[in-house]
């Protein structure tokens, strides 16, 4: 549905490109995630995809049409949540959504309903300028949903939110997917990428290092082993056993038969461990 091909982008006066030869394809109805540390180029790619930054080299195609081909009504069908929320600070949360909703040529959702979804009902009549950072972020997230967009761009939608609120936002994102939206999501949180994304692209220093489903990535890079804790002669022992090795399988079944096992943990890698393995650096 969306194809990005060989995208390379340099900011004015920058010594090196912020984005280099980035290519990926997004299927309709899927959540495609960009996972990478700060400065990797995630927001730059999003901003090129929504036409905020120009295409310098490469292509961004929506069903084989460029953003220029799509014209102005493109914006009626996308929703964008920015990393750094810009809002009308003197207007209330409710007024911000009412004003924004008025910019669309398509039906929009009631602002009150959106505020309720993101837990801002009590702050509806408070000026956005007085909102905390997390509240502003939730307001911008809610704003992105107002036109029931076909395509959603979410830049770090859970960054800086407390775990309960982050969970709530993740639930809404899943709901948007179930509604049929196609979602581009950037994050430096491996748990968000793992739980939400159908496909994850690792991005580091402007380049995509690897892309696949979270499960395939973990199977490809993780070690296939179980960590077994068992008790022998009153003493707790721990051993790493691989189902690929005959002797390990034998040992595991013996431990199980003799009822010695206390805990079993599969040793699949996390996306962050894989990221470190591939790039030599973490996501923080
Ligand atoms: P991410 O979203 O992954 O944190 P960005 O796309 O914001 O990364 O940034 C990628 C690179 O481009 C970084 O090195 C950043 O410093 C640089 N950069 C981002 N925005 C600008 C800008 N407006 N002008 C110059 N350089 C920028
Ligand atoms: Mg960013």
PDB file of C-alpha atoms and ligand atoms in Angstrom:
ATOM      1  CA  UNK A   1       0.000   0.000   0.000  1.00  0.00           C
ATOM      2  CA  UNK A   2       2.781   2.410   0.942  1.00  0.00           C
ATOM      3  CA  UNK A   3       6.226   2.038  -0.516  1.00  0.00           C
ATOM      4  CA  UNK A   4       9.272   3.984   0.485  1.00  0.00           C
ATOM      5  CA  UNK A   5      12.211   3.494  -1.808  1.00  0.00           C
ATOM      6  CA  UNK A   6      15.820   4.520  -1.355  1.00  0.00           C
ATOM      7  CA  UNK A   7      14.955   7.556   0.692  1.00  0.00           C
ATOM      8  CA  UNK A   8      17.977   9.714   1.451  1.00  0.00           C
ATOM      9  CA  UNK A   9      17.648  13.050   3.205  1.00  0.00           C
ATOM     10  CA  UNK A  10      20.084  15.677   4.447  1.00  0.00           C
ATOM     11  CA  UNK A  11      19.216  18.689   6.587  1.00  0.00           C
ATOM     12  CA  UNK A  12      20.754  21.943   5.374  1.00  0.00           C
ATOM     13  CA  UNK A  13      24.408  22.293   6.369  1.00  0.00           C
ATOM     14  CA  UNK A  14      24.511  18.805   7.929  1.00  0.00           C
ATOM     15  CA  UNK A  15      27.727  16.927   7.266  1.00  0.00           C
ATOM     16  CA  UNK A  16      26.045  13.550   6.852  1.00  0.00           C
ATOM     17  CA  UNK A  17      22.547  12.562   5.705  1.00  0.00           C
ATOM     18  CA  UNK A  18      19.999  12.027   8.504  1.00  0.00           C
ATOM     19  CA  UNK A  19      18.397   9.238   6.445  1.00  0.00           C
ATOM     20  CA  UNK A  20      20.241   6.968   4.035  1.00  0.00           C
ATOM     21  CA  UNK A  21      18.775   4.649   1.386  1.00  0.00           C
ATOM     22  CA  UNK A  22      15.752   3.772   3.487  1.00  0.00           C
ATOM     23  CA  UNK A  23      13.371   1.323   1.788  1.00  0.00           C
ATOM     24  CA  UNK A  24      10.334  -0.481   3.144  1.00  0.00           C
ATOM     25  CA  UNK A  25       6.781  -1.425   2.250  1.00  0.00           C
ATOM     26  CA  UNK A  26       3.680  -1.136   4.411  1.00  0.00           C
ATOM     27  CA  UNK A  27       0.682  -3.352   3.893  1.00  0.00           C
ATOM     28  CA  UNK A  28      -2.847  -2.111   4.341  1.00  0.00           C
ATOM     29  CA  UNK A  29      -4.242  -2.619   7.832  1.00  0.00           C
ATOM     30  CA  UNK A  30      -0.892  -3.322   9.408  1.00  0.00           C
ATOM     31  CA  UNK A  31       1.170  -1.591  12.024  1.00  0.00           C
ATOM     32  CA  UNK A  32       4.658  -0.914  10.715  1.00  0.00           C
ATOM     33  CA  UNK A  33       7.139   0.186  13.350  1.00  0.00           C
ATOM     34  CA  UNK A  34      10.422   2.028  13.260  1.00  0.00           C
ATOM     35  CA  UNK A  35      12.488   1.061  16.290  1.00  0.00           C
ATOM     36  CA  UNK A  36      15.678   2.941  17.003  1.00  0.00           C
ATOM     37  CA  UNK A  37      17.442   5.232  19.473  1.00  0.00           C
ATOM     38  CA  UNK A  38      17.120   8.990  19.569  1.00  0.00           C
ATOM     39  CA  UNK A  39      18.651  10.621  16.501  1.00  0.00           C
ATOM     40  CA  UNK A  40      18.307   7.501  14.339  1.00  0.00           C
ATOM     41  CA  UNK A  41      16.159   9.293  11.749  1.00  0.00           C
ATOM     42  CA  UNK A  42      12.672   8.079  12.680  1.00  0.00           C
ATOM     43  CA  UNK A  43      10.947  11.462  12.833  1.00  0.00           C
ATOM     44  CA  UNK A  44      12.714  12.588   9.667  1.00  0.00           C
ATOM     45  CA  UNK A  45      11.262   9.630   7.746  1.00  0.00           C
ATOM     46  CA  UNK A  46       7.783  10.285   9.146  1.00  0.00           C
ATOM     47  CA  UNK A  47       7.999  13.963   8.240  1.00  0.00           C
ATOM     48  CA  UNK A  48       9.007  13.130   4.660  1.00  0.00           C
ATOM     49  CA  UNK A  49       6.173  10.603   4.404  1.00  0.00           C
ATOM     50  CA  UNK A  50       3.576  13.218   5.373  1.00  0.00           C
ATOM     51  CA  UNK A  51       5.031  15.863   3.073  1.00  0.00           C
ATOM     52  CA  UNK A  52       6.336  18.110   5.840  1.00  0.00           C
ATOM     53  CA  UNK A  53       9.888  17.652   4.574  1.00  0.00           C
ATOM     54  CA  UNK A  54      10.622  17.371   0.842  1.00  0.00           C
ATOM     55  CA  UNK A  55      11.608  14.170  -0.904  1.00  0.00           C
ATOM     56  CA  UNK A  56      15.231  14.876  -1.847  1.00  0.00           C
ATOM     57  CA  UNK A  57      16.252  11.461  -3.113  1.00  0.00           C
ATOM     58  CA  UNK A  58      14.163   8.330  -3.490  1.00  0.00           C
ATOM     59  CA  UNK A  59      10.400   7.898  -3.511  1.00  0.00           C
ATOM     60  CA  UNK A  60       7.369   7.742  -1.236  1.00  0.00           C
ATOM     61  CA  UNK A  61       4.411   6.076  -2.955  1.00  0.00           C
ATOM     62  CA  UNK A  62       0.832   5.650  -1.769  1.00  0.00           C
ATOM     63  CA  UNK A  63      -0.745   3.031  -4.003  1.00  0.00           C
ATOM     64  CA  UNK A  64       1.808   4.019  -6.629  1.00  0.00           C
ATOM     65  CA  UNK A  65       1.103   7.740  -6.359  1.00  0.00           C
ATOM     66  CA  UNK A  66       3.454  10.350  -4.978  1.00  0.00           C
ATOM     67  CA  UNK A  67       2.341  12.815  -2.303  1.00  0.00           C
ATOM     68  CA  UNK A  68       2.276  15.549  -4.963  1.00  0.00           C
ATOM     69  CA  UNK A  69      -0.070  13.402  -7.114  1.00  0.00           C
ATOM     70  CA  UNK A  70      -2.428  12.902  -4.195  1.00  0.00           C
ATOM     71  CA  UNK A  71      -3.126  16.580  -3.760  1.00  0.00           C
ATOM     72  CA  UNK A  72      -4.704  18.340  -0.825  1.00  0.00           C
ATOM     73  CA  UNK A  73      -7.298  15.737   0.108  1.00  0.00           C
ATOM     74  CA  UNK A  74      -4.427  13.469   1.176  1.00  0.00           C
ATOM     75  CA  UNK A  75      -4.590  15.292   4.494  1.00  0.00           C
ATOM     76  CA  UNK A  76      -8.263  14.394   4.934  1.00  0.00           C
ATOM     77  CA  UNK A  77      -7.285  10.750   5.057  1.00  0.00           C
ATOM     78  CA  UNK A  78      -4.249  10.732   7.296  1.00  0.00           C
ATOM     79  CA  UNK A  79      -3.788  11.383  10.998  1.00  0.00           C
ATOM     80  CA  UNK A  80      -0.506  12.569  12.437  1.00  0.00           C
ATOM     81  CA  UNK A  81       0.727  12.569  15.992  1.00  0.00           C
ATOM     82  CA  UNK A  82       3.928  14.557  16.346  1.00  0.00           C
ATOM     83  CA  UNK A  83       6.708  13.908  18.778  1.00  0.00           C
ATOM     84  CA  UNK A  84       6.740  17.522  19.944  1.00  0.00           C
ATOM     85  CA  UNK A  85       3.101  18.512  20.367  1.00  0.00           C
ATOM     86  CA  UNK A  86       2.184  21.843  18.869  1.00  0.00           C
ATOM     87  CA  UNK A  87      -1.142  23.119  20.123  1.00  0.00           C
ATOM     88  CA  UNK A  88      -2.996  26.359  20.511  1.00  0.00           C
ATOM     89  CA  UNK A  89      -1.877  26.989  24.052  1.00  0.00           C
ATOM     90  CA  UNK A  90      -4.460  29.683  24.750  1.00  0.00           C
ATOM     91  CA  UNK A  91      -7.345  27.460  23.692  1.00  0.00           C
ATOM     92  CA  UNK A  92      -8.707  24.720  25.923  1.00  0.00           C
ATOM     93  CA  UNK A  93      -8.227  21.072  25.037  1.00  0.00           C
ATOM     94  CA  UNK A  94     -11.806  20.920  23.814  1.00  0.00           C
ATOM     95  CA  UNK A  95     -11.422  24.093  21.725  1.00  0.00           C
ATOM     96  CA  UNK A  96      -8.228  22.742  20.184  1.00  0.00           C
ATOM     97  CA  UNK A  97     -10.054  19.661  18.959  1.00  0.00           C
ATOM     98  CA  UNK A  98     -13.091  21.647  17.758  1.00  0.00           C
ATOM     99  CA  UNK A  99     -10.896  23.997  15.784  1.00  0.00           C
ATOM    100  CA  UNK A 100      -8.820  21.167  14.315  1.00  0.00           C
ATOM    101  CA  UNK A 101     -11.913  19.147  13.389  1.00  0.00           C
ATOM    102  CA  UNK A 102     -13.172  22.130  11.400  1.00  0.00           C
ATOM    103  CA  UNK A 103     -10.197  21.919   9.036  1.00  0.00           C
ATOM    104  CA  UNK A 104     -11.359  18.640   7.483  1.00  0.00           C
ATOM    105  CA  UNK A 105     -13.607  18.083   4.483  1.00  0.00           C
ATOM    106  CA  UNK A 106     -14.629  14.687   5.861  1.00  0.00           C
ATOM    107  CA  UNK A 107     -16.804  13.816   8.897  1.00  0.00           C
ATOM    108  CA  UNK A 108     -14.976  14.068  12.205  1.00  0.00           C
ATOM    109  CA  UNK A 109     -15.439  12.461  15.595  1.00  0.00           C
ATOM    110  CA  UNK A 110     -16.974  14.435  18.489  1.00  0.00           C
ATOM    111  CA  UNK A 111     -14.151  16.111  20.459  1.00  0.00           C
ATOM    112  CA  UNK A 112     -15.728  15.069  23.754  1.00  0.00           C
ATOM    113  CA  UNK A 113     -15.521  11.442  22.767  1.00  0.00           C
ATOM    114  CA  UNK A 114     -11.843  11.788  21.841  1.00  0.00           C
ATOM    115  CA  UNK A 115     -11.053  13.497  25.135  1.00  0.00           C
ATOM    116  CA  UNK A 116     -12.754  10.691  26.989  1.00  0.00           C
ATOM    117  CA  UNK A 117     -10.776   8.058  25.081  1.00  0.00           C
ATOM    118  CA  UNK A 118      -7.477   9.546  26.224  1.00  0.00           C
ATOM    119  CA  UNK A 119      -8.639  10.361  29.746  1.00  0.00           C
ATOM    120  CA  UNK A 120      -8.782  14.149  29.369  1.00  0.00           C
ATOM    121  CA  UNK A 121     -12.488  14.730  30.064  1.00  0.00           C
ATOM    122  CA  UNK A 122     -11.750  16.495  33.356  1.00  0.00           C
ATOM    123  CA  UNK A 123      -9.237  18.779  31.625  1.00  0.00           C
ATOM    124  CA  UNK A 124     -11.496  19.562  28.636  1.00  0.00           C
ATOM    125  CA  UNK A 125     -12.014  23.190  29.622  1.00  0.00           C
ATOM    126  CA  UNK A 126      -8.494  23.863  30.810  1.00  0.00           C
ATOM    127  CA  UNK A 127      -6.107  25.774  28.544  1.00  0.00           C
ATOM    128  CA  UNK A 128      -3.777  23.489  26.639  1.00  0.00           C
ATOM    129  CA  UNK A 129      -0.901  25.716  27.711  1.00  0.00           C
ATOM    130  CA  UNK A 130      -1.510  24.580  31.273  1.00  0.00           C
ATOM    131  CA  UNK A 131      -1.445  20.895  30.376  1.00  0.00           C
ATOM    132  CA  UNK A 132       1.457  18.727  31.520  1.00  0.00           C
ATOM    133  CA  UNK A 133       3.723  17.248  28.845  1.00  0.00           C
ATOM    134  CA  UNK A 134       1.924  13.914  29.012  1.00  0.00           C
ATOM    135  CA  UNK A 135      -1.491  15.583  28.734  1.00  0.00           C
ATOM    136  CA  UNK A 136      -0.374  17.563  25.682  1.00  0.00           C
ATOM    137  CA  UNK A 137       0.880  14.386  24.131  1.00  0.00           C
ATOM    138  CA  UNK A 138      -2.451  12.657  24.718  1.00  0.00           C
ATOM    139  CA  UNK A 139      -4.293  15.627  23.228  1.00  0.00           C
ATOM    140  CA  UNK A 140      -2.160  15.526  20.081  1.00  0.00           C
ATOM    141  CA  UNK A 141      -2.681  11.784  19.891  1.00  0.00           C
ATOM    142  CA  UNK A 142      -6.461  12.226  20.196  1.00  0.00           C
ATOM    143  CA  UNK A 143      -6.331  14.972  17.563  1.00  0.00           C
ATOM    144  CA  UNK A 144      -4.685  12.548  15.129  1.00  0.00           C
ATOM    145  CA  UNK A 145      -7.751  10.297  15.314  1.00  0.00           C
ATOM    146  CA  UNK A 146     -10.377  12.977  14.709  1.00  0.00           C
ATOM    147  CA  UNK A 147     -10.915  12.319  10.985  1.00  0.00           C
ATOM    148  CA  UNK A 148     -10.984   8.526  11.353  1.00  0.00           C
ATOM    149  CA  UNK A 149      -7.859   8.382   9.184  1.00  0.00           C
ATOM    150  CA  UNK A 150      -7.022   5.592   6.775  1.00  0.00           C
ATOM    151  CA  UNK A 151      -3.371   6.033   7.613  1.00  0.00           C
ATOM    152  CA  UNK A 152      -2.050   7.010  11.013  1.00  0.00           C
ATOM    153  CA  UNK A 153       1.430   8.334  11.666  1.00  0.00           C
ATOM    154  CA  UNK A 154       2.383   8.085  15.302  1.00  0.00           C
ATOM    155  CA  UNK A 155       5.714   9.508  16.368  1.00  0.00           C
ATOM    156  CA  UNK A 156       6.683   8.109  19.788  1.00  0.00           C
ATOM    157  CA  UNK A 157       3.062   7.878  20.949  1.00  0.00           C
ATOM    158  CA  UNK A 158       3.900   6.517  24.405  1.00  0.00           C
ATOM    159  CA  UNK A 159       7.157   8.339  25.174  1.00  0.00           C
ATOM    160  CA  UNK A 160       7.107   9.967  28.583  1.00  0.00           C
ATOM    161  CA  UNK A 161       3.741   8.523  29.600  1.00  0.00           C
ATOM    162  CA  UNK A 162       3.258   6.580  32.813  1.00  0.00           C
ATOM    163  CA  UNK A 163       2.771   2.820  32.310  1.00  0.00           C
ATOM    164  CA  UNK A 164      -1.006   2.901  32.834  1.00  0.00           C
ATOM    165  CA  UNK A 165      -1.531   5.731  30.358  1.00  0.00           C
ATOM    166  CA  UNK A 166       0.894   4.154  27.891  1.00  0.00           C
ATOM    167  CA  UNK A 167      -1.135   0.971  28.070  1.00  0.00           C
ATOM    168  CA  UNK A 168      -4.306   2.896  27.412  1.00  0.00           C
ATOM    169  CA  UNK A 169      -2.774   4.535  24.323  1.00  0.00           C
ATOM    170  CA  UNK A 170      -1.547   1.146  23.101  1.00  0.00           C
ATOM    171  CA  UNK A 171      -5.092  -0.166  23.462  1.00  0.00           C
ATOM    172  CA  UNK A 172      -6.418   2.697  21.339  1.00  0.00           C
ATOM    173  CA  UNK A 173      -3.762   2.025  18.675  1.00  0.00           C
ATOM    174  CA  UNK A 174      -4.848  -1.613  18.534  1.00  0.00           C
ATOM    175  CA  UNK A 175      -8.434  -0.404  18.212  1.00  0.00           C
ATOM    176  CA  UNK A 176      -7.460   1.822  15.276  1.00  0.00           C
ATOM    177  CA  UNK A 177      -5.827  -1.127  13.590  1.00  0.00           C
ATOM    178  CA  UNK A 178      -8.971  -3.211  14.150  1.00  0.00           C
ATOM    179  CA  UNK A 179     -10.999  -0.395  12.617  1.00  0.00           C
ATOM    180  CA  UNK A 180      -8.888  -0.883   9.496  1.00  0.00           C
ATOM    181  CA  UNK A 181      -6.311   1.885   9.758  1.00  0.00           C
ATOM    182  CA  UNK A 182      -2.790   1.390   8.415  1.00  0.00           C
ATOM    183  CA  UNK A 183      -0.323   2.627  10.991  1.00  0.00           C
ATOM    184  CA  UNK A 184       3.233   3.915  10.848  1.00  0.00           C
ATOM    185  CA  UNK A 185       4.659   4.069  14.341  1.00  0.00           C
ATOM    186  CA  UNK A 186       8.039   5.177  15.586  1.00  0.00           C
ATOM    187  CA  UNK A 187       9.357   4.268  19.002  1.00  0.00           C
ATOM    188  CA  UNK A 188      12.487   3.642  20.989  1.00  0.00           C
ATOM    189  CA  UNK A 189      10.524   1.330  23.279  1.00  0.00           C
ATOM    190  CA  UNK A 190      11.050  -2.302  22.358  1.00  0.00           C
ATOM    191  CA  UNK A 191       7.980  -3.432  24.290  1.00  0.00           C
ATOM    192  CA  UNK A 192       5.708  -1.121  22.306  1.00  0.00           C
ATOM    193  CA  UNK A 193       7.258  -2.346  19.052  1.00  0.00           C
ATOM    194  CA  UNK A 194       7.015  -5.965  20.109  1.00  0.00           C
ATOM    195  CA  UNK A 195       3.403  -5.794  21.219  1.00  0.00           C
ATOM    196  CA  UNK A 196       1.921  -3.585  18.530  1.00  0.00           C
ATOM    197  CA  UNK A 197       3.852  -4.006  15.318  1.00  0.00           C
ATOM    198  CA  UNK A 198       3.262  -6.523  12.550  1.00  0.00           C
ATOM    199  CA  UNK A 199       6.591  -5.527  11.071  1.00  0.00           C
ATOM    200  CA  UNK A 200       9.476  -3.820  12.809  1.00  0.00           C
ATOM    201  CA  UNK A 201      12.322  -2.056  11.050  1.00  0.00           C
ATOM    202  CA  UNK A 202      15.426  -1.432  13.132  1.00  0.00           C
ATOM    203  CA  UNK A 203      16.837   1.969  12.293  1.00  0.00           C
ATOM    204  CA  UNK A 204      20.227   3.225  13.362  1.00  0.00           C
ATOM    205  CA  UNK A 205      22.188   6.251  12.133  1.00  0.00           C
ATOM    206  CA  UNK A 206      19.724   6.838   9.319  1.00  0.00           C
ATOM    207  CA  UNK A 207      19.793   3.306   7.969  1.00  0.00           C
ATOM    208  CA  UNK A 208      17.485   0.327   8.246  1.00  0.00           C
ATOM    209  CA  UNK A 209      19.502  -2.556   9.661  1.00  0.00           C
ATOM    210  CA  UNK A 210      16.893  -5.288   9.593  1.00  0.00           C
ATOM    211  CA  UNK A 211      13.121  -5.621   9.198  1.00  0.00           C
ATOM    212  CA  UNK A 212      10.729  -8.449   9.903  1.00  0.00           C
ATOM    213  CA  UNK A 213       7.926  -9.439  12.266  1.00  0.00           C
ATOM    214  CA  UNK A 214       8.956  -9.263  15.936  1.00  0.00           C
ATOM    215  CA  UNK A 215       8.508 -13.017  16.163  1.00  0.00           C
ATOM    216  CA  UNK A 216      10.721 -13.759  13.167  1.00  0.00           C
ATOM    217  CA  UNK A 217      13.388 -11.403  14.439  1.00  0.00           C
ATOM    218  CA  UNK A 218      13.411 -13.161  17.797  1.00  0.00           C
ATOM    219  CA  UNK A 219      13.501 -16.606  16.205  1.00  0.00           C
ATOM    220  CA  UNK A 220      16.241 -15.579  13.821  1.00  0.00           C
ATOM    221  CA  UNK A 221      18.520 -14.033  16.417  1.00  0.00           C
ATOM    222  CA  UNK A 222      17.477 -15.519  19.718  1.00  0.00           C
ATOM    223  CA  UNK A 223      19.104 -18.644  21.067  1.00  0.00           C
ATOM    224  CA  UNK A 224      16.860 -21.646  21.235  1.00  0.00           C
ATOM    225  CA  UNK A 225      17.339 -22.711  24.822  1.00  0.00           C
ATOM    226  CA  UNK A 226      15.600 -23.044  28.152  1.00  0.00           C
ATOM    227  CA  UNK A 227      17.068 -22.006  31.434  1.00  0.00           C
ATOM    228  CA  UNK A 228      16.182 -24.675  33.982  1.00  0.00           C
ATOM    229  CA  UNK A 229      16.396 -24.213  37.709  1.00  0.00           C
ATOM    230  CA  UNK A 230      16.249 -27.450  39.636  1.00  0.00           C
ATOM    231  CA  UNK A 231      16.936 -28.716  43.125  1.00  0.00           C
ATOM    232  CA  UNK A 232      19.417 -31.481  43.740  1.00  0.00           C
ATOM    233  CA  UNK A 233      20.332 -32.684  47.252  1.00  0.00           C
ATOM    234  CA  UNK A 234      18.655 -29.603  48.653  1.00  0.00           C
ATOM    235  CA  UNK A 235      20.755 -27.248  46.531  1.00  0.00           C
ATOM    236  CA  UNK A 236      19.343 -24.960  43.829  1.00  0.00           C
ATOM    237  CA  UNK A 237      21.139 -25.359  40.486  1.00  0.00           C
ATOM    238  CA  UNK A 238      20.713 -23.697  37.127  1.00  0.00           C
ATOM    239  CA  UNK A 239      21.492 -25.012  33.669  1.00  0.00           C
ATOM    240  CA  UNK A 240      20.967 -23.837  30.087  1.00  0.00           C
ATOM    241  CA  UNK A 241      19.628 -26.588  27.885  1.00  0.00           C
ATOM    242  CA  UNK A 242      19.096 -26.562  24.129  1.00  0.00           C
ATOM    243  CA  UNK A 243      16.318 -28.609  22.546  1.00  0.00           C
ATOM    244  CA  UNK A 244      18.630 -29.013  19.532  1.00  0.00           C
ATOM    245  CA  UNK A 245      21.066 -31.213  21.475  1.00  0.00           C
ATOM    246  CA  UNK A 246      20.306 -34.862  22.300  1.00  0.00           C
ATOM    247  CA  UNK A 247      22.091 -34.867  25.661  1.00  0.00           C
ATOM    248  CA  UNK A 248      20.311 -31.663  26.720  1.00  0.00           C
ATOM    249  CA  UNK A 249      16.935 -33.129  25.826  1.00  0.00           C
ATOM    250  CA  UNK A 250      17.740 -36.246  27.825  1.00  0.00           C
ATOM    251  CA  UNK A 251      18.809 -34.198  30.834  1.00  0.00           C
ATOM    252  CA  UNK A 252      15.665 -32.078  30.666  1.00  0.00           C
ATOM    253  CA  UNK A 253      13.346 -35.086  30.547  1.00  0.00           C
ATOM    254  CA  UNK A 254      15.205 -36.729  33.439  1.00  0.00           C
ATOM    255  CA  UNK A 255      14.880 -33.584  35.539  1.00  0.00           C
ATOM    256  CA  UNK A 256      11.188 -33.390  34.735  1.00  0.00           C
ATOM    257  CA  UNK A 257      10.580 -37.081  35.448  1.00  0.00           C
ATOM    258  CA  UNK A 258      12.268 -36.852  38.816  1.00  0.00           C
ATOM    259  CA  UNK A 259      10.186 -33.776  39.623  1.00  0.00           C
ATOM    260  CA  UNK A 260      13.304 -31.714  40.349  1.00  0.00           C
ATOM    261  CA  UNK A 261      12.501 -28.675  38.189  1.00  0.00           C
ATOM    262  CA  UNK A 262      11.536 -25.469  39.956  1.00  0.00           C
ATOM    263  CA  UNK A 263      11.476 -22.949  37.086  1.00  0.00           C
ATOM    264  CA  UNK A 264      11.710 -23.048  33.293  1.00  0.00           C
ATOM    265  CA  UNK A 265      12.470 -19.964  31.181  1.00  0.00           C
ATOM    266  CA  UNK A 266      12.739 -19.842  27.419  1.00  0.00           C
ATOM    267  CA  UNK A 267      15.714 -17.772  26.366  1.00  0.00           C
ATOM    268  CA  UNK A 268      14.377 -15.883  23.377  1.00  0.00           C
ATOM    269  CA  UNK A 269      16.000 -12.500  22.868  1.00  0.00           C
ATOM    270  CA  UNK A 270      14.202  -9.238  23.359  1.00  0.00           C
ATOM    271  CA  UNK A 271      14.113  -6.820  20.426  1.00  0.00           C
ATOM    272  CA  UNK A 272      16.517  -4.610  22.348  1.00  0.00           C
ATOM    273  CA  UNK A 273      19.054  -7.431  22.738  1.00  0.00           C
ATOM    274  CA  UNK A 274      18.823  -8.079  19.011  1.00  0.00           C
ATOM    275  CA  UNK A 275      19.238  -4.387  18.307  1.00  0.00           C
ATOM    276  CA  UNK A 276      22.400  -4.353  20.424  1.00  0.00           C
ATOM    277  CA  UNK A 277      23.675  -7.466  18.669  1.00  0.00           C
ATOM    278  CA  UNK A 278      23.177  -5.837  15.269  1.00  0.00           C
ATOM    279  CA  UNK A 279      24.356  -2.305  16.004  1.00  0.00           C
ATOM    280  CA  UNK A 280      26.525  -2.495  19.106  1.00  0.00           C
ATOM    281  CA  UNK A 281      24.307   0.034  20.866  1.00  0.00           C
ATOM    282  CA  UNK A 282      21.114   0.080  22.908  1.00  0.00           C
ATOM    283  CA  UNK A 283      17.871   1.956  22.336  1.00  0.00           C
ATOM    284  CA  UNK A 284      18.036   4.359  25.271  1.00  0.00           C
TER     285      UNK A 284
HETATM  286  P1  LIG B   1      14.759  10.297  15.726  1.00  0.00           P
HETATM  287  O1  LIG B   1      13.353  10.715  15.453  1.00  0.00           O
HETATM  288  O2  LIG B   1      15.031   8.880  15.401  1.00  0.00           O
HETATM  289  O3  LIG B   1      15.182  10.649  17.104  1.00  0.00           O
HETATM  290  P2  LIG B   1      15.446  12.461  13.910  1.00  0.00           P
HETATM  291  O4  LIG B   1      14.825  12.100  12.615  1.00  0.00           O
HETATM  292  O5  LIG B   1      14.764  13.472  14.734  1.00  0.00           O
HETATM  293  O6  LIG B   1      15.721  11.130  14.741  1.00  0.00           O
HETATM  294  O7  LIG B   1      16.918  12.988  13.653  1.00  0.00           O
HETATM  295  C1  LIG B   1      17.830  12.342  12.796  1.00  0.00           C
HETATM  296  C2  LIG B   1      19.082  13.188  12.687  1.00  0.00           C
HETATM  297  O8  LIG B   1      18.794  14.421  12.046  1.00  0.00           O
HETATM  298  C3  LIG B   1      19.704  13.536  14.027  1.00  0.00           C
HETATM  299  O9  LIG B   1      21.102  13.518  13.871  1.00  0.00           O
HETATM  300  C4  LIG B   1      19.212  14.930  14.279  1.00  0.00           C
HETATM  301  O10 LIG B   1      20.117  15.640  15.067  1.00  0.00           O
HETATM  302  C5  LIG B   1      19.123  15.516  12.892  1.00  0.00           C
HETATM  303  N1  LIG B   1      18.057  16.516  12.786  1.00  0.00           N
HETATM  304  C6  LIG B   1      16.756  16.340  13.118  1.00  0.00           C
HETATM  305  N2  LIG B   1      16.029  17.441  12.868  1.00  0.00           N
HETATM  306  C7  LIG B   1      16.887  18.353  12.374  1.00  0.00           C
HETATM  307  C8  LIG B   1      16.753  19.699  11.906  1.00  0.00           C
HETATM  308  N3  LIG B   1      15.575  20.321  11.910  1.00  0.00           N
HETATM  309  N4  LIG B   1      17.879  20.317  11.465  1.00  0.00           N
HETATM  310  C9  LIG B   1      19.076  19.700  11.447  1.00  0.00           C
HETATM  311  N5  LIG B   1      19.265  18.437  11.857  1.00  0.00           N
HETATM  312  C10 LIG B   1      18.198  17.763  12.313  1.00  0.00           C
HETATM  313 MG1  LIG B   2      11.978  11.399  16.755  1.00  0.00          MG
END
